[in-house]
mmCIF file with all atom_site columns, C-alpha atoms in Angstrom:
data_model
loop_
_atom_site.group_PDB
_atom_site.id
_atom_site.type_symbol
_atom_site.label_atom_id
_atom_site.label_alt_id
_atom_site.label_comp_id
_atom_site.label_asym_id
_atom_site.label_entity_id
_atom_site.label_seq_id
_atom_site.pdbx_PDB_ins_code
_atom_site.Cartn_x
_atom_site.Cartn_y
_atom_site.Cartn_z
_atom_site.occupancy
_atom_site.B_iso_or_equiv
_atom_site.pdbx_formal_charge
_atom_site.auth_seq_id
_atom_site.auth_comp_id
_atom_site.auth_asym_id
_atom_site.auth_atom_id
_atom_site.pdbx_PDB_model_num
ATOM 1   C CA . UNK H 1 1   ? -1.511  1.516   16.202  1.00 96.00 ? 1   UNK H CA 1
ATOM 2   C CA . UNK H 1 2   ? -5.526  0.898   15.444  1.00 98.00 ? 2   UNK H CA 1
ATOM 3   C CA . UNK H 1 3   ? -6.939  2.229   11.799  1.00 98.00 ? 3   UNK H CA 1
ATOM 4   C CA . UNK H 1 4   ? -9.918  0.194   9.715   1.00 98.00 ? 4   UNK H CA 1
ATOM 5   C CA . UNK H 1 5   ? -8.844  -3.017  8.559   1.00 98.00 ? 5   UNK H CA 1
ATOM 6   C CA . UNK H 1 6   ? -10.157 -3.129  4.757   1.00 98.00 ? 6   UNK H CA 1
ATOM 7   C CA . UNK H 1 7   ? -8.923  -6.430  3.114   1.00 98.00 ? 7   UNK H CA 1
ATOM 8   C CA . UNK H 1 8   ? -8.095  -9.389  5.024   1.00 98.00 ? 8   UNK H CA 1
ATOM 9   C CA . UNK H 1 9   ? -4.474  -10.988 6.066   1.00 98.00 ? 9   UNK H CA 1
ATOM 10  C CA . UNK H 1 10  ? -1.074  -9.910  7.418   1.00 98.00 ? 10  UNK H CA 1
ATOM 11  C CA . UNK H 1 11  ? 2.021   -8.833  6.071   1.00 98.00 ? 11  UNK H CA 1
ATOM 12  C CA . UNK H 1 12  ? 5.546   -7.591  7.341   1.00 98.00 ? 12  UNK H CA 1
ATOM 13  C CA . UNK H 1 13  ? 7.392   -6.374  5.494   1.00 98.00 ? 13  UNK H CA 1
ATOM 14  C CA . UNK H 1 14  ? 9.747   -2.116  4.870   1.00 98.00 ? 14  UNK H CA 1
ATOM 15  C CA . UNK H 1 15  ? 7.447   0.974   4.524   1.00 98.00 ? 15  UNK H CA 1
ATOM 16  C CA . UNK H 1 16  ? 7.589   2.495   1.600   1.00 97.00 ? 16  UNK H CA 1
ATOM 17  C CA . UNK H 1 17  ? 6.214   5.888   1.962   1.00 97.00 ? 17  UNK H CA 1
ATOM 18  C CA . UNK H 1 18  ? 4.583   8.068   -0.702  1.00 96.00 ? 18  UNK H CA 1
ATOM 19  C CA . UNK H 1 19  ? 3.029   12.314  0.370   1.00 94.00 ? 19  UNK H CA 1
ATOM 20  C CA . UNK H 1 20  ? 1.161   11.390  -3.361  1.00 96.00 ? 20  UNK H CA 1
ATOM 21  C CA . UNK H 1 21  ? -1.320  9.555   -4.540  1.00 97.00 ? 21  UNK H CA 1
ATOM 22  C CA . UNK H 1 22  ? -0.647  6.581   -7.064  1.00 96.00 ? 22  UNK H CA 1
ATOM 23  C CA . UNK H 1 23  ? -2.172  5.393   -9.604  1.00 95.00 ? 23  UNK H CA 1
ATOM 24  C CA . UNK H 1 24  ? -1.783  1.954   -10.299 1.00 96.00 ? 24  UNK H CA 1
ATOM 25  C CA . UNK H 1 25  ? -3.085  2.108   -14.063 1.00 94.00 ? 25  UNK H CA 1
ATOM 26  C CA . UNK H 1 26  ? 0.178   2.756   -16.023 1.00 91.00 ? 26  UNK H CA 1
ATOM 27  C CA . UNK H 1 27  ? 1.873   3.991   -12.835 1.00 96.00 ? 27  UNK H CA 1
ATOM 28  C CA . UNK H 1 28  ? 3.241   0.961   -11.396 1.00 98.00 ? 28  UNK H CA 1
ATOM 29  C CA . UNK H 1 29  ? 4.471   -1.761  -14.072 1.00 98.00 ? 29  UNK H CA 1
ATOM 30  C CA . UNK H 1 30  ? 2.400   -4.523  -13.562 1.00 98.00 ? 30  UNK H CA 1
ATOM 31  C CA . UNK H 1 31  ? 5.267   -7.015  -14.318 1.00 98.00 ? 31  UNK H CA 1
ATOM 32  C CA . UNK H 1 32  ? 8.208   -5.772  -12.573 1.00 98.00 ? 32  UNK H CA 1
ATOM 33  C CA . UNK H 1 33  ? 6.535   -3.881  -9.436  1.00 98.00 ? 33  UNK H CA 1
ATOM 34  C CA . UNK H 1 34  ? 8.666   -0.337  -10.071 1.00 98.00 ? 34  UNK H CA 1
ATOM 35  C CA . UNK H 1 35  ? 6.956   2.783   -9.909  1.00 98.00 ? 35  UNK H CA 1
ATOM 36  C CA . UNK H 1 36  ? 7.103   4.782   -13.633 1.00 98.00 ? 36  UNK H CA 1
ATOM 37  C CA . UNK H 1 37  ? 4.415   7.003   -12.833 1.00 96.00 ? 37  UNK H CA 1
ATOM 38  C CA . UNK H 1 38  ? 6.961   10.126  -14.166 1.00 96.00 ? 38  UNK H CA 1
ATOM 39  C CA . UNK H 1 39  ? 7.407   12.788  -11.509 1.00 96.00 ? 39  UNK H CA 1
ATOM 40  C CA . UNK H 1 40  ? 5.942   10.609  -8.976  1.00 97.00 ? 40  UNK H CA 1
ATOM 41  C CA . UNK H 1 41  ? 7.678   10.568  -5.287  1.00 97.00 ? 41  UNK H CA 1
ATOM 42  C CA . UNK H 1 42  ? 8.677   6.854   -5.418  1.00 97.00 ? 42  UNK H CA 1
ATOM 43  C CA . UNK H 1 43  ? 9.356   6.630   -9.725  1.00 98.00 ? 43  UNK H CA 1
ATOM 44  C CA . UNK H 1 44  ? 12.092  3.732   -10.377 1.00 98.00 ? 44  UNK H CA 1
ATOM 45  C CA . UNK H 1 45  ? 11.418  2.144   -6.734  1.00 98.00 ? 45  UNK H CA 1
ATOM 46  C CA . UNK H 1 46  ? 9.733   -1.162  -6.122  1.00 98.00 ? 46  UNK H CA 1
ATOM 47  C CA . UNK H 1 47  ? 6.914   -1.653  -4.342  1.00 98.00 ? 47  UNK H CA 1
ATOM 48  C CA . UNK H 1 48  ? 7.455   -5.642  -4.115  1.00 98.00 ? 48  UNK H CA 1
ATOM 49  C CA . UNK H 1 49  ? 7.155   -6.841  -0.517  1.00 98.00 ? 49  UNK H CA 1
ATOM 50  C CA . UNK H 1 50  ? 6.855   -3.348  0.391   1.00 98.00 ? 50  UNK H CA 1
ATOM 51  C CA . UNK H 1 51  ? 4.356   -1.769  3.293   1.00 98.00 ? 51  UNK H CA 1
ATOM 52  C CA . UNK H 1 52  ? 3.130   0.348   0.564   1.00 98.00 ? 52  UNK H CA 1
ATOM 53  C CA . UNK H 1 53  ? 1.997   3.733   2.328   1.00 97.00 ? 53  UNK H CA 1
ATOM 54  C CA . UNK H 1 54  ? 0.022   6.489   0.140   1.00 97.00 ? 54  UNK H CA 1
ATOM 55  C CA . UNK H 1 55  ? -2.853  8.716   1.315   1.00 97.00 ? 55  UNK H CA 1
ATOM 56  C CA . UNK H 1 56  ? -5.358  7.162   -1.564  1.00 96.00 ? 56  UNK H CA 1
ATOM 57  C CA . UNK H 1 57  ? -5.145  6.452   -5.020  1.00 94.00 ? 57  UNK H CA 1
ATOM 58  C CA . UNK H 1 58  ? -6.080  7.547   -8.155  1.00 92.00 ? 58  UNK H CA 1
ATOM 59  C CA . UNK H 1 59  ? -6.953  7.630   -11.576 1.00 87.00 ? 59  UNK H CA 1
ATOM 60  C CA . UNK H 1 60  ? -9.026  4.332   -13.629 1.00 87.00 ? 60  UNK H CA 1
ATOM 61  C CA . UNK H 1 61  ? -10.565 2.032   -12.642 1.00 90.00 ? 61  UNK H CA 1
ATOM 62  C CA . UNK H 1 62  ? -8.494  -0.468  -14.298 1.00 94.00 ? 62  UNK H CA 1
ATOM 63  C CA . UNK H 1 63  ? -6.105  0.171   -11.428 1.00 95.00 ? 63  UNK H CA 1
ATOM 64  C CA . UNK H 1 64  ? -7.971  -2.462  -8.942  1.00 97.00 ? 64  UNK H CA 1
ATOM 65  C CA . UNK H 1 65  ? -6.578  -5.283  -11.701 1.00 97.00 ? 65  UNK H CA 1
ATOM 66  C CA . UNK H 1 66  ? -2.996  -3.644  -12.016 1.00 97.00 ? 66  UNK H CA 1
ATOM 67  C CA . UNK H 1 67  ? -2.898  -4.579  -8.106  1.00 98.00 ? 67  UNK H CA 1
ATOM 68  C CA . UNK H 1 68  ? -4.347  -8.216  -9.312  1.00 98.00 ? 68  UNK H CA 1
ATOM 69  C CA . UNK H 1 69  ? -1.258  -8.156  -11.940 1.00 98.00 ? 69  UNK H CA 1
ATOM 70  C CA . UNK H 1 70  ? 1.075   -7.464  -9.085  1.00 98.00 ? 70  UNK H CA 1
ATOM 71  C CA . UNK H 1 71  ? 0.075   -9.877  -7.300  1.00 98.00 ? 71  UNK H CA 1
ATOM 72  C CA . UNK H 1 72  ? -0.233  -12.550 -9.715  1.00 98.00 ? 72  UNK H CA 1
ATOM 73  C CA . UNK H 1 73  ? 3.368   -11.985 -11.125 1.00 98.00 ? 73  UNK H CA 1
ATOM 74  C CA . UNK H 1 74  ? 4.844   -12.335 -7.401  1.00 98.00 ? 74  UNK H CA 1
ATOM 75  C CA . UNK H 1 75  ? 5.328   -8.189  -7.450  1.00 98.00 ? 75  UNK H CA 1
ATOM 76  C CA . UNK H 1 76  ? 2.880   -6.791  -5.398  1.00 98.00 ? 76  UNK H CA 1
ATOM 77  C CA . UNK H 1 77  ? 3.770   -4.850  -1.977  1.00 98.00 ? 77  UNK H CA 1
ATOM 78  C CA . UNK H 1 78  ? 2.853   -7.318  1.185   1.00 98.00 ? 78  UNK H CA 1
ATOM 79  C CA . UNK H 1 79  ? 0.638   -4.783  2.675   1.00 98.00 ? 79  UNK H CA 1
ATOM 80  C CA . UNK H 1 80  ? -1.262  -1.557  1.490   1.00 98.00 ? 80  UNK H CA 1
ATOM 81  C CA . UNK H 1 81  ? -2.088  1.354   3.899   1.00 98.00 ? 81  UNK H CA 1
ATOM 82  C CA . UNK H 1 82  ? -3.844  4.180   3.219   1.00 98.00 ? 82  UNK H CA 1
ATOM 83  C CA . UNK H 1 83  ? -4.780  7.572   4.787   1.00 97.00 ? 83  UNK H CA 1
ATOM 84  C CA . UNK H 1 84  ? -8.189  7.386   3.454   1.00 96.00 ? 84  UNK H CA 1
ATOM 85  C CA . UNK H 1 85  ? -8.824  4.229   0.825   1.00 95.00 ? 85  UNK H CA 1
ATOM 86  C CA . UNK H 1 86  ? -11.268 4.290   -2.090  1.00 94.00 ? 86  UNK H CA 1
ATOM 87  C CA . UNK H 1 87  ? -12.787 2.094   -3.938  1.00 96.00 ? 87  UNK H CA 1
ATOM 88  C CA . UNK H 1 88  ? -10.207 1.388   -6.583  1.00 95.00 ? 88  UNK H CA 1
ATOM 89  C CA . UNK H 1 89  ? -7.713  0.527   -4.128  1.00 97.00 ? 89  UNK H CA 1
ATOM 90  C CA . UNK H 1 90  ? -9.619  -1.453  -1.994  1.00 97.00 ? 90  UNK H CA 1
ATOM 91  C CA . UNK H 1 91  ? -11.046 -3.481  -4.401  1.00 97.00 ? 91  UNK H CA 1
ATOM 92  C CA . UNK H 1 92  ? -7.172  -4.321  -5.925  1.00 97.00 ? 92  UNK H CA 1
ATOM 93  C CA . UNK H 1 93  ? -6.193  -4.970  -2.476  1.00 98.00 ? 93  UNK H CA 1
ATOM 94  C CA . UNK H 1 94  ? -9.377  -7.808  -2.211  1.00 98.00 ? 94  UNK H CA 1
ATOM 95  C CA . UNK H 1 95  ? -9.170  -9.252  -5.552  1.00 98.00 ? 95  UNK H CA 1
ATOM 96  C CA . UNK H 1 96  ? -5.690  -9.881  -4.733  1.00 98.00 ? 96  UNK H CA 1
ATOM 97  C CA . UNK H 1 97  ? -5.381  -10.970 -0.983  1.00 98.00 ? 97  UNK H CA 1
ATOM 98  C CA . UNK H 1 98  ? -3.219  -8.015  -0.017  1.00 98.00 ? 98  UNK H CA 1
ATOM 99  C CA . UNK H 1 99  ? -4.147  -6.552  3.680   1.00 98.00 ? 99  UNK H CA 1
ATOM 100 C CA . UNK H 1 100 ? -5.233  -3.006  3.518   1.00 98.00 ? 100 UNK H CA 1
ATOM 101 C CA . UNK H 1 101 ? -5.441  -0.535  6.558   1.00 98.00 ? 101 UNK H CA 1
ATOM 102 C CA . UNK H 1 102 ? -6.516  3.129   6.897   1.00 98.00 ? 102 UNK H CA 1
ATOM 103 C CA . UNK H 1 103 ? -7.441  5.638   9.451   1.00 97.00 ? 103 UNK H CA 1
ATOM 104 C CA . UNK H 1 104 ? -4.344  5.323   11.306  1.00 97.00 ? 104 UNK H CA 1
ATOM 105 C CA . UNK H 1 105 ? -3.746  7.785   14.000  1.00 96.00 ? 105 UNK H CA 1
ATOM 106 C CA . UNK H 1 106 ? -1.755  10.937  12.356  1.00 93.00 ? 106 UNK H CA 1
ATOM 107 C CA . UNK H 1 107 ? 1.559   9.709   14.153  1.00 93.00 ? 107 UNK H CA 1
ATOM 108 C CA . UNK H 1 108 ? 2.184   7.010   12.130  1.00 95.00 ? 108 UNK H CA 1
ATOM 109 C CA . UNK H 1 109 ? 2.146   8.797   8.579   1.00 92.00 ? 109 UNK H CA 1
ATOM 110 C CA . UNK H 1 110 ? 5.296   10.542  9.957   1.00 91.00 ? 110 UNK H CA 1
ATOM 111 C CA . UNK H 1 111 ? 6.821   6.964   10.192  1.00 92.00 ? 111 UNK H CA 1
ATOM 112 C CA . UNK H 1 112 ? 10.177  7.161   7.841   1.00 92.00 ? 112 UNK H CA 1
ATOM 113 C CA . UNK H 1 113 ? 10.458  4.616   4.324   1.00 92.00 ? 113 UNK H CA 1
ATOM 114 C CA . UNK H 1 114 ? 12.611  1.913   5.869   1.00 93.00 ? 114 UNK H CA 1
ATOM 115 C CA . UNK H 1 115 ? 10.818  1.356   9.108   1.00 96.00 ? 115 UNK H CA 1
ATOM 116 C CA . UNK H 1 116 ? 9.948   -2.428  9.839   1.00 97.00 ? 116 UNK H CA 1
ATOM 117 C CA . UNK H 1 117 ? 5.956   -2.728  10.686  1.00 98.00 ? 117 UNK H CA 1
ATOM 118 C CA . UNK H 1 118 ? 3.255   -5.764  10.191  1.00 98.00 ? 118 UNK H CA 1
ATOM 119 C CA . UNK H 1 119 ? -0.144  -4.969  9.228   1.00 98.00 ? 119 UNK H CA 1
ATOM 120 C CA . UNK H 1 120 ? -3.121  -6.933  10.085  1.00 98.00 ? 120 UNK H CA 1
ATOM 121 C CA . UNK H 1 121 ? -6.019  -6.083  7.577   1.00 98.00 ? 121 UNK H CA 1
ATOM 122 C CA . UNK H 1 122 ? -8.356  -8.586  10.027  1.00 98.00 ? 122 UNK H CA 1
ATOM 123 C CA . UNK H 1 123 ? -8.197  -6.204  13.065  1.00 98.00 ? 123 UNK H CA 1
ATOM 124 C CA . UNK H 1 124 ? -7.103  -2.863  10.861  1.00 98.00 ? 124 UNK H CA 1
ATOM 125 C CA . UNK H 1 125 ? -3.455  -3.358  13.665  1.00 98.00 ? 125 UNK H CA 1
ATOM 126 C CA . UNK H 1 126 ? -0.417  -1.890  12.813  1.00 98.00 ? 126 UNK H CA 1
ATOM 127 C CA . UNK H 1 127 ? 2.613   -2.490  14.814  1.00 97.00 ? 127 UNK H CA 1
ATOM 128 C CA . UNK H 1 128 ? 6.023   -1.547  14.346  1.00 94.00 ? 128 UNK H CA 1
ATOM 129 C CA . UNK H 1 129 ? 8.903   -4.002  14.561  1.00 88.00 ? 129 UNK H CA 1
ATOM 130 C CA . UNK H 1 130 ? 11.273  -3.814  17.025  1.00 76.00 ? 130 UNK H CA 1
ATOM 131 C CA . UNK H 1 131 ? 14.759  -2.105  16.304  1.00 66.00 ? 131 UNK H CA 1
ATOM 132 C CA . UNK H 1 132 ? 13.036  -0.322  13.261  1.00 58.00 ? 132 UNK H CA 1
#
């Protein structure tokens, strides 16, 4: 599937689907990778090595070097894609050499957690594994 490739690189890796937002600033422990935004969709999962899917994120800026953290303490998901990103997000994604799509075609969002798909962030490809 074709969206906008945002930050550069490939990863494989399980989706891990969110309908919500997140917001990486004291929603996603920097040191552990688990999700303790409270209330949120995916609180007390991982994203580590994760196809982390969200439609955008939110909240401080800060949240660009929470994705740096991640990444820096071997935590961070192996690809981002978004619906729509933003600024915050792709600037975390950069900074930290995670690939970053968006502007998939509306199919894919209905793609369950669990599914097996590599993202290229150089060509903004998506492609689902086979037997996933």
């Amino acid at each position: 599937m074709q969206g906008r490739g945002i930050s550069r690189g490939r990863g494989t890796g399980e989706l891990l689907v969110s309908s919500e937002p997140i917001s990486f600033l004291s929603g996603v422990d920097p040191e552990t990778g688990i999700v303790v935004e409270h209330g949120h969709p995916l609180e007390g999962q991982s994203v580590t090595g994760k196809v982390l899917v969200f439609p955008h994120g939110k909240g401080s800026t800060v949240g660009s070097y929470v994705i740096y953290a991640l990444k820096q303490n071997g935590v961070a998901p192996a690809a981002i894609i978004n619906r729509e990103a933003e600024p915050i997000i792709a600037v975390g994604a950069i900074i930290a050499g995670i690939p970053l799509v968006d502007r998939l075609p509306p199919e894919f969002y209905k793609l369950p957690s669990g599914s097996r798909v590599t993202v290229n962030g150089d060509t903004g490809e998506v492609c689902l594994e086979e037997g996933t």
